[in-house]
Amino acid sequence: MTAVQKSPAETATDAAVEFRGVSRVFGETRALDGLDLALRRGELLALLGPSGCGKTTALRLLAGFDRPTSGEIRIDGRDVTGVPASKRDTGMVFQAYSLFPTMTAAENVAFGLRMRKVGGAERGRRAAELLELVGLGDRGGSYPHELSGGQQQRVALARALAVRPSVLLLDEPLSALDARVRVQLRDEIRRLQLAEGITTLFVTHDQSEALAVADRVAVLNAGRMEQVDVPQEVYARPATPFVAEFVGVMNTVPVSGGRITPGAAETTQVRPEALLVGAPDGLAGTVLTSTFLGPVTRLVIRTEVGELTADAVTRPGLPAIGEHTTVQISG
Amino acid sequence: MSSLLDTPTAAPDAPAARPERRWRAALGLLPFALYFLVFLGGPLYFVISGAFTDADGRPTLGNLVASLMSPQYLLAFRQSLLLSAVTAVIGAVFGTFLAQAVLTARPRSPLRRTVSTASGVLAYFGGVPLAFAFIAALGQTGLATAWLRSAGIDLYASGFRIDSLTGLALTYVYFQIPLMVILITPALEGLLPQWREAAENLGASAWSYWRLVALPVLAPAFAGATLVLFGNAFAAYATALALTSGSIPLVPTAIASALSGNVLVGQANVGLALGLDMVVVIAIVMVAYLWLQRRAARWSRR
Amino acid sequence: MTRGRRWRVVVLALAALYFLVPLVASAEFSLRAPGGGYGVANYTRIAEDPVLLSALFTSLRIAVLTAVIVLLLVVPTAVWVRLRFPSLAAVLESATILPIVIPPVVMAAGIAFVQANLGGPVFRALFDSSTSALTPFYVILALPFAYRAVDNGLAAIPLRTLVEAARNLGAGMTTALVRVILPAIRSAVLGAAFLTLALVLGEIVIARILLYTDTFPIAVVETGRSAAGVSVALSLASLLLTWVLLLAVSFVGGRRRRSLRSRPSVRRRTP
């Protein structure tokens, strides 16, 4: 059902970036193990996985900071495997603190153009334009240490975009920011990416971030690709148990005729929000924990078939910890 | 004592709300400050007061005038400044390259341990062992001299002497480089890897990265460290004493011979005036150093 | 990348050449025997020479005293500054630079003035012997790098957490310092102590000007006038001994440090 891998030939025509059988071995560990992945032109693909899964390795291989042990990498159909980072035409936004500290925001943004021998006046114009685009039109003369973390990342984004790269690389650009700024900047990145129509590889370990902004999500585990698909599919129909566990919470229950049935041979996977708490014909259980999450309350309920996690719409009368209740697949 | 740390979690600015407590905490710094005052400030006080009095204890400016006007002292100052400046610049440049070469090795590699410990020993040992090592290497019968001679280069025929200003400079560099390695390593470590990667990603060559990104960041720390090296060489005397037994006119040599009293009565106060001159030179260097330190700190604030 | 490696090799080779030749030459020179050929006579001379031997003991005594006073001054102060006066850290670091650049010869000039012109029981006691006269001022000379070494050691441990944990478990401030902090920065403390040793074994300016001629480095220089081989041998031995001690501390300390360093930090995650 879910296309775990598309064969390179299938996507070669519209692929902006392609990994073909790329492996990277560090000593004894295989950080990447035969990665096949194609980014379509103009899409934002989130590379999602736990730390140490190889996602950062993949990004650094694409940027040219590292060479693959085997396999090849193509940008716009051109093999760039042996091309140095400075000639790859990628724009990268790092985790944090990547702005050049002795240059103003505007000078930072203009740096790539300076390396491309663009004239001073044109550089200034383009830098101002991009700072305007990221909402920092009035901070061009500020030094990085005078900007907040979120502003610094905006400048870094403007800097990466200034050279009109063929692909934008985002290496956990939000991970060092406060929660509120993180969501704000996340949405802004998506808005800019759509407006500029730039092919983007977004590396993150945060599944909610990946699901929120990506056209497609690629889930990586232990150097291998687990699933590549649109967020809705990855969430609703995880291809492997790993994806099911990593992307959100998943209950595995025995079913018969679409109802939880203890002892049934068939099992299925159910998201917490698909479980109905207090269902009349539900399975009996005891509430172990109850976590108020705002609009919903997450309950962990011990039942005959194991501990189940269920999200109930917050309302008066929800069972409290230690109380008995019932639970069933809704609908 | 224990009550002083009742609010250990307080933010640095919080104790300001309770000035009396801050005062008591400040007592903890008293031994250190007092020791500094007595054993560094004491000698300095007598240098300064002695510089402004004559042999009979009457106030005078004569000593200072003599220390700045006599041709022999002017020569000593010129030689000292030249020696310090040259060895500071050579030591700073080569020390930075060496520090960077060592930093690119793995953190716990034998190379890094060897260089960092050897830097400590060589930078602070100074003096006597160093002088003897260079006599053994580049003296008349030294090993390096013999090697060079067998390679067709006769150092001594071409006028070289180990107890010359050149020989002294060569020896000074031996402790200037290690001191530079110690001083500049933290600044080099402060160059974040993502700056280099960002520069590369934006199309910069290695040279562009160093010229436009790394060197501007390093500049204040580099200049500050060079000033410390200058002060270090300017203040150094043990090496010169052991290597030349005072045959090269340097300010410390002049002070020592004025103090030894084998010249003229009352010369001791001129020696103290020379000492004051030295302190003034070094004070200027230190003020510049502190100013540069503050600039260097600006980049590291995040 | 290969071009990047090449400059590194050149720099390291030049450094090795410049720094090793004098040491190798010293070794060769010190092993020369008077009648030609090689032998260890220069190294064994110290055992037969009562002047050198007693000078060595004098200097070792000064070194130990100096190291103890330095550590008593530096460790509590550095801890205190980090815990209570972080804003003063910069001031203290600048202050500890001072003795590097206040010329020992100027210090000696000031002390010599006191020695020549002031009397009284305090000064008489101070200038009574080389140990009592030199130790206080060698402490000043040793303070800068000792402070830096100890402060670097403190920077590498979660100092505040350790102190709070110890105090939470009922330890007094002194106990926390001696039983918790000191072991954690053991290698920095040993490093500072051995560098103090290096300094004392190399200092001749103050001793010479104050006319205390019974210290080891002065004796080495004096011996050099008649027997250069002995001086070179003793210099080399003291230099290498200090270096080996520091290297040992670095290896032992490095092995232990790993477990201490597991506090979280904003470091780039490894891929």
Tab-separated table of N, CA and C in Angstrom, chain B residues 2 4-5 8-9 12 22 25-26 28-29 31-32 35-36 39-40 43 46-47 94 97-98 100-101 104-105 108 111 113-114 117-118 120-122 124-125 128-129 132-134 136-137 141 143-144 170 173-174 177-178 183 231 235 237-238 241 252 255 259 272 275 278-279 282 286 289-290, chain C residues 7-8 11-12 14-15 18-19 21-23 25-26 28-29 32 73 77 80-81 84-85 88 92 94-95 97 101 103-107 109-111 113-114 118 136-137 139-140 143 145 148 160 163-164 167 173 195 198 202 204-205 209 221 231 235 238-239 242-243 246-247 250-251 254 258:
chain	number	residue	atom	x	y	z
B	2	SER	N	29.358	28.527	56.594
B	2	SER	CA	28.332	27.843	55.810
B	2	SER	C	27.161	28.769	55.502
B	4	LEU	N	27.211	31.556	54.446
B	4	LEU	CA	27.478	32.387	53.275
B	4	LEU	C	26.847	31.808	52.026
B	5	LEU	N	26.532	30.529	52.057
B	5	LEU	CA	26.041	29.916	50.833
B	5	LEU	C	24.588	29.482	50.987
B	8	PRO	N	22.470	29.424	47.329
B	8	PRO	CA	23.398	29.121	46.235
B	8	PRO	C	22.736	29.143	44.869
B	9	THR	N	21.418	28.975	44.806
B	9	THR	CA	20.781	28.935	43.500
B	9	THR	C	20.458	30.320	42.970
B	12	PRO	N	23.122	35.451	39.556
B	12	PRO	CA	24.240	36.321	39.893
B	12	PRO	C	23.826	37.706	40.368
B	22	ARG	N	26.246	40.284	50.569
B	22	ARG	CA	27.240	40.349	49.522
B	22	ARG	C	28.576	40.800	50.102
B	25	ALA	N	30.117	37.866	51.774
B	25	ALA	CA	30.641	36.937	50.777
B	25	ALA	C	31.952	37.459	50.198
B	26	ALA	N	32.038	38.781	50.078
B	26	ALA	CA	33.253	39.377	49.511
B	26	ALA	C	34.464	39.110	50.391
B	28	GLY	N	35.379	36.415	51.424
B	28	GLY	CA	36.012	35.203	50.912
B	28	GLY	C	37.136	35.504	49.936
B	29	LEU	N	37.081	36.678	49.326
B	29	LEU	CA	38.111	37.031	48.354
B	29	LEU	C	39.279	37.757	49.009
B	31	PRO	N	41.669	37.045	51.406
B	31	PRO	CA	43.043	36.516	51.482
B	31	PRO	C	43.803	36.693	50.178
B	32	PHE	N	43.130	36.364	49.091
B	32	PHE	CA	43.763	36.464	47.782
B	32	PHE	C	44.158	37.909	47.504
B	35	TYR	N	47.032	39.100	49.772
B	35	TYR	CA	48.319	38.535	49.394
B	35	TYR	C	48.887	39.283	48.192
B	36	PHE	N	48.025	39.506	47.223
B	36	PHE	CA	48.425	40.247	46.027
B	36	PHE	C	48.948	41.621	46.409
B	39	PHE	N	52.451	41.303	48.614
B	39	PHE	CA	53.667	40.753	48.021
B	39	PHE	C	53.907	41.176	46.568
B	40	LEU	N	52.884	41.715	45.908
B	40	LEU	CA	53.125	42.314	44.594
B	40	LEU	C	53.087	43.830	44.705
B	43	PRO	N	56.450	45.405	46.817
B	43	PRO	CA	57.640	45.699	46.016
B	43	PRO	C	57.408	46.830	45.017
B	46	PHE	N	57.673	50.224	46.637
B	46	PHE	CA	59.033	50.689	46.907
B	46	PHE	C	59.777	51.036	45.616
B	47	VAL	N	59.422	50.367	44.552
B	47	VAL	CA	60.016	50.741	43.265
B	47	VAL	C	59.613	52.166	42.912
B	94	PHE	N	53.681	31.875	14.544
B	94	PHE	CA	53.941	30.439	14.488
B	94	PHE	C	53.133	29.692	15.545
B	97	PHE	N	49.669	28.981	14.197
B	97	PHE	CA	49.675	27.863	13.248
B	97	PHE	C	49.812	26.532	13.988
B	98	LEU	N	50.734	26.499	14.949
B	98	LEU	CA	50.950	25.247	15.681
B	98	LEU	C	49.690	24.859	16.448
B	100	GLN	N	46.618	25.590	15.793
B	100	GLN	CA	45.584	25.129	14.871
B	100	GLN	C	45.909	23.727	14.350
B	101	ALA	N	47.197	23.487	14.059
B	101	ALA	CA	47.611	22.162	13.574
B	101	ALA	C	47.312	21.105	14.629
B	104	THR	N	43.440	20.292	15.093
B	104	THR	CA	42.765	19.455	14.102
B	104	THR	C	42.976	17.976	14.406
B	105	ALA	N	43.849	17.666	15.379
B	105	ALA	CA	43.979	16.271	15.813
B	105	ALA	C	42.860	15.945	16.797
B	108	ARG	N	41.839	13.700	22.422
B	108	ARG	CA	42.649	12.980	23.402
B	108	ARG	C	43.830	12.269	22.763
B	111	LEU	N	49.296	13.446	20.432
B	111	LEU	CA	49.853	14.709	19.932
B	111	LEU	C	49.343	15.885	20.754
B	113	ARG	N	48.007	15.893	23.785
B	113	ARG	CA	48.506	15.856	25.167
B	113	ARG	C	49.951	16.315	25.224
B	114	THR	N	50.760	15.803	24.285
B	114	THR	CA	52.175	16.142	24.290
B	114	THR	C	52.353	17.646	24.141
B	117	THR	N	50.940	19.723	27.278
B	117	THR	CA	51.759	19.658	28.493
B	117	THR	C	53.123	20.289	28.255
B	118	ALA	N	53.708	20.024	27.082
B	118	ALA	CA	55.021	20.601	26.788
B	118	ALA	C	54.923	22.123	26.754
B	120	GLY	N	52.981	23.997	28.546
B	120	GLY	CA	53.002	24.456	29.930
B	120	GLY	C	54.412	24.494	30.472
B	121	VAL	N	55.144	23.396	30.303
B	121	VAL	CA	56.502	23.327	30.858
B	121	VAL	C	57.389	24.383	30.223
B	122	LEU	N	57.382	24.454	28.894
B	122	LEU	CA	58.317	25.354	28.208
B	122	LEU	C	57.964	26.821	28.428
B	124	TYR	N	56.639	28.173	31.027
B	124	TYR	CA	56.881	28.662	32.386
B	124	TYR	C	58.258	28.306	32.923
B	125	PHE	N	58.899	27.290	32.329
B	125	PHE	CA	60.229	26.934	32.808
B	125	PHE	C	61.173	28.081	32.517
B	128	VAL	N	66.836	29.156	32.917
B	128	VAL	CA	68.088	28.428	32.930
B	128	VAL	C	68.148	27.219	31.986
B	129	PRO	N	67.216	26.262	32.096
B	129	PRO	CA	67.354	25.068	31.255
B	129	PRO	C	67.368	25.433	29.779
B	132	PHE	N	70.741	26.713	28.625
B	132	PHE	CA	71.724	25.640	28.470
B	132	PHE	C	71.411	24.755	27.272
B	133	ALA	N	70.117	24.536	27.015
B	133	ALA	CA	69.760	23.731	25.849
B	133	ALA	C	70.249	24.409	24.578
B	134	PHE	N	70.105	25.737	24.507
B	134	PHE	CA	70.535	26.430	23.290
B	134	PHE	C	72.047	26.516	23.189
B	136	ALA	N	73.945	24.153	24.222
B	136	ALA	CA	74.298	22.796	23.790
B	136	ALA	C	74.016	22.610	22.305
B	137	ALA	N	72.975	23.291	21.790
B	137	ALA	CA	72.608	23.101	20.388
B	137	ALA	C	73.407	24.025	19.472
B	141	THR	N	80.525	24.609	20.281
B	141	THR	CA	80.728	23.168	20.096
B	141	THR	C	79.390	22.431	20.080
B	143	LEU	N	75.702	20.755	19.087
B	143	LEU	CA	75.384	19.672	18.149
B	143	LEU	C	74.850	20.229	16.829
B	144	ALA	N	73.894	21.159	16.916
B	144	ALA	CA	73.315	21.727	15.699
B	144	ALA	C	74.380	22.498	14.913
B	170	LEU	N	66.340	33.904	19.164
B	170	LEU	CA	66.083	32.505	18.815
B	170	LEU	C	65.660	31.722	20.062
B	173	VAL	N	62.060	32.801	21.398
B	173	VAL	CA	60.950	32.223	20.630
B	173	VAL	C	60.576	30.854	21.194
B	174	TYR	N	61.568	30.195	21.790
B	174	TYR	CA	61.345	28.854	22.340
B	174	TYR	C	60.323	28.870	23.471
B	177	ILE	N	56.497	30.736	21.639
B	177	ILE	CA	55.560	29.885	20.890
B	177	ILE	C	54.661	29.085	21.845
B	178	PRO	N	55.247	28.371	22.825
B	178	PRO	CA	54.361	27.628	23.733
B	178	PRO	C	53.366	28.525	24.462
B	183	LEU	N	47.697	30.585	25.012
B	183	LEU	CA	46.792	31.727	25.013
B	183	LEU	C	45.769	31.684	23.875
B	231	GLY	N	54.895	41.600	26.457
B	231	GLY	CA	55.180	41.866	27.865
B	231	GLY	C	56.044	40.781	28.476
B	235	ALA	N	59.687	41.465	30.002
B	235	ALA	CA	59.942	41.250	31.420
B	235	ALA	C	61.009	40.183	31.657
B	237	TYR	N	64.198	37.913	32.023
B	237	TYR	CA	65.583	38.252	32.286
B	237	TYR	C	66.428	36.994	32.499
B	238	ALA	N	65.813	35.954	33.076
B	238	ALA	CA	66.576	34.765	33.456
B	238	ALA	C	67.347	34.186	32.273
B	241	LEU	N	70.211	36.333	31.380
B	241	LEU	CA	71.225	36.247	32.433
B	241	LEU	C	72.047	34.975	32.285
B	252	PRO	N	66.395	44.879	31.767
B	252	PRO	CA	66.595	44.125	33.020
B	252	PRO	C	68.075	44.043	33.410
B	255	ILE	N	68.985	47.263	35.002
B	255	ILE	CA	68.451	47.358	36.370
B	255	ILE	C	69.328	46.551	37.322
B	259	LEU	N	71.462	47.971	40.468
B	259	LEU	CA	71.164	47.547	41.834
B	259	LEU	C	72.382	46.956	42.528
B	272	LEU	N	65.748	51.665	40.229
B	272	LEU	CA	64.314	51.646	40.531
B	272	LEU	C	63.538	52.479	39.513
B	275	GLY	N	63.072	50.460	36.600
B	275	GLY	CA	61.988	49.513	36.885
B	275	GLY	C	60.637	50.158	36.671
B	278	MET	N	59.843	50.416	33.071
B	278	MET	CA	59.382	49.120	32.567
B	278	MET	C	57.918	48.888	32.913
B	279	VAL	N	57.580	49.192	34.171
B	279	VAL	CA	56.195	48.980	34.610
B	279	VAL	C	55.244	49.827	33.781
B	282	ILE	N	54.729	48.262	30.449
B	282	ILE	CA	53.880	47.081	30.575
B	282	ILE	C	52.449	47.463	30.904
B	286	MET	N	49.182	46.327	28.998
B	286	MET	CA	48.081	45.637	29.674
B	286	MET	C	46.742	46.301	29.415
B	289	TYR	N	45.667	45.304	26.170
B	289	TYR	CA	45.264	43.900	26.209
B	289	TYR	C	43.847	43.755	26.760
B	290	LEU	N	43.577	44.448	27.869
B	290	LEU	CA	42.256	44.335	28.485
B	290	LEU	C	41.172	44.850	27.552
C	7	TRP	N	49.726	21.524	4.979
C	7	TRP	CA	50.277	22.625	5.787
C	7	TRP	C	50.456	22.189	7.227
C	8	ARG	N	49.555	21.300	7.646
C	8	ARG	CA	49.618	20.813	9.015
C	8	ARG	C	50.898	20.013	9.242
C	11	VAL	N	53.846	22.434	9.383
C	11	VAL	CA	53.923	23.155	10.661
C	11	VAL	C	54.422	22.232	11.769
C	12	LEU	N	53.857	21.023	11.820
C	12	LEU	CA	54.251	20.117	12.896
C	12	LEU	C	55.711	19.690	12.743
C	14	LEU	N	58.162	21.454	11.294
C	14	LEU	CA	59.001	22.595	11.683
C	14	LEU	C	59.055	22.725	13.206
C	15	ALA	N	57.896	22.587	13.852
C	15	ALA	CA	57.848	22.700	15.307
C	15	ALA	C	58.690	21.606	15.946
C	18	TYR	N	62.374	22.504	15.525
C	18	TYR	CA	62.807	23.625	16.357
C	18	TYR	C	62.822	23.247	17.842
C	19	PHE	N	61.814	22.490	18.267
C	19	PHE	CA	61.727	22.205	19.700
C	19	PHE	C	62.567	21.005	20.116
C	21	VAL	N	65.523	19.834	18.486
C	21	VAL	CA	66.982	19.943	18.302
C	21	VAL	C	67.698	20.400	19.580
C	22	PRO	N	67.243	21.470	20.235
C	22	PRO	CA	67.943	21.858	21.470
C	22	PRO	C	67.907	20.768	22.544
C	23	LEU	N	66.798	20.034	22.602
C	23	LEU	CA	66.708	18.983	23.614
C	23	LEU	C	67.659	17.837	23.276
C	25	ALA	N	70.278	18.058	21.419
C	25	ALA	CA	71.635	18.571	21.581
C	25	ALA	C	72.033	18.570	23.055
C	26	SER	N	71.078	18.963	23.918
C	26	SER	CA	71.359	18.938	25.360
C	26	SER	C	71.712	17.525	25.804
C	28	GLU	N	72.850	15.056	24.015
C	28	GLU	CA	74.149	14.649	23.485
C	28	GLU	C	75.267	15.303	24.277
C	29	PHE	N	75.117	16.619	24.492
C	29	PHE	CA	76.148	17.383	25.193
C	29	PHE	C	76.360	16.849	26.614
C	32	ARG	N	78.429	13.655	26.903
C	32	ARG	CA	79.830	13.622	26.499
C	32	ARG	C	80.725	13.370	27.713
C	73	LEU	N	45.598	29.624	48.269
C	73	LEU	CA	45.059	30.910	47.837
C	73	LEU	C	44.115	30.763	46.657
C	77	THR	N	39.539	30.695	46.250
C	77	THR	CA	39.173	31.936	45.569
C	77	THR	C	38.480	31.645	44.242
C	80	TRP	N	35.052	30.337	44.866
C	80	TRP	CA	34.210	31.405	45.392
C	80	TRP	C	33.774	32.362	44.282
C	81	VAL	N	34.710	32.708	43.412
C	81	VAL	CA	34.386	33.622	42.316
C	81	VAL	C	33.348	32.985	41.407
C	84	ARG	N	29.914	32.804	43.590
C	84	ARG	CA	29.263	34.008	44.084
C	84	ARG	C	29.543	35.278	43.285
C	85	PHE	N	30.657	35.333	42.587
C	85	PHE	CA	31.019	36.584	41.895
C	85	PHE	C	31.368	36.340	40.440
C	88	LEU	N	32.974	38.996	38.601
C	88	LEU	CA	34.348	39.381	38.881
C	88	LEU	C	35.355	38.504	38.137
C	92	LEU	N	39.403	39.161	37.844
C	92	LEU	CA	40.417	38.303	38.444
C	92	LEU	C	41.353	37.729	37.406
C	94	SER	N	42.231	39.103	34.645
C	94	SER	CA	43.191	40.144	34.260
C	94	SER	C	44.222	40.341	35.355
C	95	ALA	N	43.767	40.314	36.623
C	95	ALA	CA	44.691	40.506	37.742
C	95	ALA	C	45.751	39.410	37.735
C	97	ILE	N	46.950	37.970	35.261
C	97	ILE	CA	47.903	38.158	34.162
C	97	ILE	C	49.076	39.011	34.642
C	101	VAL	N	53.554	39.677	33.570
C	101	VAL	CA	54.174	40.802	32.883
C	101	VAL	C	54.861	41.800	33.812
C	103	PRO	N	57.749	42.545	35.562
C	103	PRO	CA	59.034	41.863	35.428
C	103	PRO	C	59.556	41.385	36.780
C	104	PRO	N	60.003	40.132	36.863
C	104	PRO	CA	60.601	39.644	38.106
C	104	PRO	C	61.744	40.553	38.543
C	105	VAL	N	62.434	41.127	37.563
C	105	VAL	CA	63.565	41.970	37.922
C	105	VAL	C	63.090	43.239	38.632
C	106	VAL	N	61.896	43.734	38.263
C	106	VAL	CA	61.359	44.914	38.934
C	106	VAL	C	60.896	44.542	40.338
C	107	MET	N	60.220	43.386	40.434
C	107	MET	CA	59.839	42.907	41.763
C	107	MET	C	61.075	42.787	42.643
C	109	ALA	N	63.831	44.310	42.372
C	109	ALA	CA	64.377	45.633	42.704
C	109	ALA	C	63.663	46.205	43.921
C	110	GLY	N	62.341	46.086	43.929
C	110	GLY	CA	61.571	46.585	45.064
C	110	GLY	C	61.918	45.852	46.349
C	111	ILE	N	62.025	44.519	46.231
C	111	ILE	CA	62.342	43.731	47.426
C	111	ILE	C	63.751	44.071	47.919
C	113	PHE	N	65.275	46.806	47.702
C	113	PHE	CA	65.224	48.101	48.380
C	113	PHE	C	64.820	47.908	49.843
C	114	VAL	N	63.793	47.088	50.047
C	114	VAL	CA	63.335	46.798	51.408
C	114	VAL	C	64.449	46.116	52.193
C	118	LEU	N	65.171	48.674	55.108
C	118	LEU	CA	64.229	48.572	56.215
C	118	LEU	C	64.671	47.487	57.197
C	136	PRO	N	57.495	33.628	49.377
C	136	PRO	CA	56.334	34.510	49.178
C	136	PRO	C	56.273	35.120	47.780
C	137	PHE	N	57.438	35.387	47.208
C	137	PHE	CA	57.431	36.054	45.899
C	137	PHE	C	57.302	35.051	44.757
C	139	VAL	N	55.388	32.612	45.016
C	139	VAL	CA	53.931	32.417	44.998
C	139	VAL	C	53.292	33.391	44.021
C	140	ILE	N	53.735	34.659	44.082
C	140	ILE	CA	53.193	35.661	43.158
C	140	ILE	C	53.484	35.262	41.708
C	143	LEU	N	51.144	32.404	40.654
C	143	LEU	CA	49.689	32.596	40.701
C	143	LEU	C	49.000	32.599	39.337
C	145	PHE	N	49.415	31.216	36.292
C	145	PHE	CA	49.067	29.970	35.597
C	145	PHE	C	48.355	29.006	36.521
C	148	ARG	N	44.784	29.976	36.317
C	148	ARG	CA	44.201	29.547	35.053
C	148	ARG	C	43.957	28.048	35.024
C	160	ARG	N	28.505	24.133	40.524
C	160	ARG	CA	27.388	24.560	41.367
C	160	ARG	C	26.559	23.364	41.810
C	163	VAL	N	28.413	21.352	44.508
C	163	VAL	CA	28.397	22.014	45.815
C	163	VAL	C	27.005	21.923	46.429
C	164	GLU	N	25.979	22.197	45.615
C	164	GLU	CA	24.615	22.155	46.144
C	164	GLU	C	24.251	20.753	46.604
C	167	ARG	N	26.004	20.109	49.878
C	167	ARG	CA	25.415	20.861	50.969
C	167	ARG	C	24.033	20.322	51.295
C	173	MET	N	30.567	23.965	53.867
C	173	MET	CA	31.263	24.484	52.685
C	173	MET	C	32.682	23.934	52.595
C	195	LEU	N	53.628	22.768	37.582
C	195	LEU	CA	54.112	23.975	36.910
C	195	LEU	C	54.829	24.891	37.905
C	198	ALA	N	58.201	23.620	38.112
C	198	ALA	CA	58.975	24.060	36.945
C	198	ALA	C	59.496	25.472	37.159
C	202	GLY	N	63.476	26.950	37.702
C	202	GLY	CA	64.032	27.752	36.611
C	202	GLY	C	64.300	29.192	36.980
C	204	ILE	N	65.999	32.377	38.492
C	204	ILE	CA	67.284	32.816	39.033
C	204	ILE	C	67.322	34.324	39.282
C	205	VAL	N	66.354	35.060	38.701
C	205	VAL	CA	66.490	36.516	38.730
C	205	VAL	C	66.358	37.065	40.153
C	209	ILE	N	69.421	38.612	42.506
C	209	ILE	CA	69.453	40.021	42.919
C	209	ILE	C	69.389	40.156	44.434
C	221	VAL	N	73.730	27.257	37.363
C	221	VAL	CA	74.416	28.261	36.546
C	221	VAL	C	75.872	28.386	36.990
C	231	SER	N	75.770	21.203	34.148
C	231	SER	CA	74.634	22.117	34.106
C	231	SER	C	73.598	21.681	33.085
C	235	SER	N	69.837	20.601	33.933
C	235	SER	CA	68.736	21.357	33.329
C	235	SER	C	67.789	20.436	32.585
C	238	SER	N	65.753	18.211	34.927
C	238	SER	CA	64.640	18.858	35.632
C	238	SER	C	63.503	19.179	34.671
C	239	LEU	N	63.869	19.573	33.444
C	239	LEU	CA	62.844	19.884	32.441
C	239	LEU	C	62.034	18.639	32.084
C	242	THR	N	59.723	17.369	34.957
C	242	THR	CA	58.490	18.140	35.092
C	242	THR	C	57.499	17.774	33.997
C	243	TRP	N	58.032	17.635	32.787
C	243	TRP	CA	57.155	17.348	31.658
C	243	TRP	C	56.505	15.968	31.803
C	246	LEU	N	53.719	16.132	34.262
C	246	LEU	CA	52.521	16.754	33.701
C	246	LEU	C	51.809	15.823	32.732
C	247	LEU	N	52.600	15.112	31.937
C	247	LEU	CA	52.024	14.197	30.952
C	247	LEU	C	51.263	13.084	31.682
C	250	SER	N	48.057	14.388	32.840
C	250	SER	CA	47.139	14.550	31.712
C	250	SER	C	46.478	13.224	31.341
C	251	PHE	N	47.252	12.143	31.351
C	251	PHE	CA	46.667	10.854	30.969
C	251	PHE	C	45.740	10.330	32.047
C	254	GLY	N	42.702	12.641	32.223
C	254	GLY	CA	41.866	12.488	31.041
C	254	GLY	C	40.971	11.277	31.133
C	258	ARG	N	36.318	11.778	31.662
C	258	ARG	CA	35.248	11.373	30.773
C	258	ARG	C	33.932	11.152	31.512
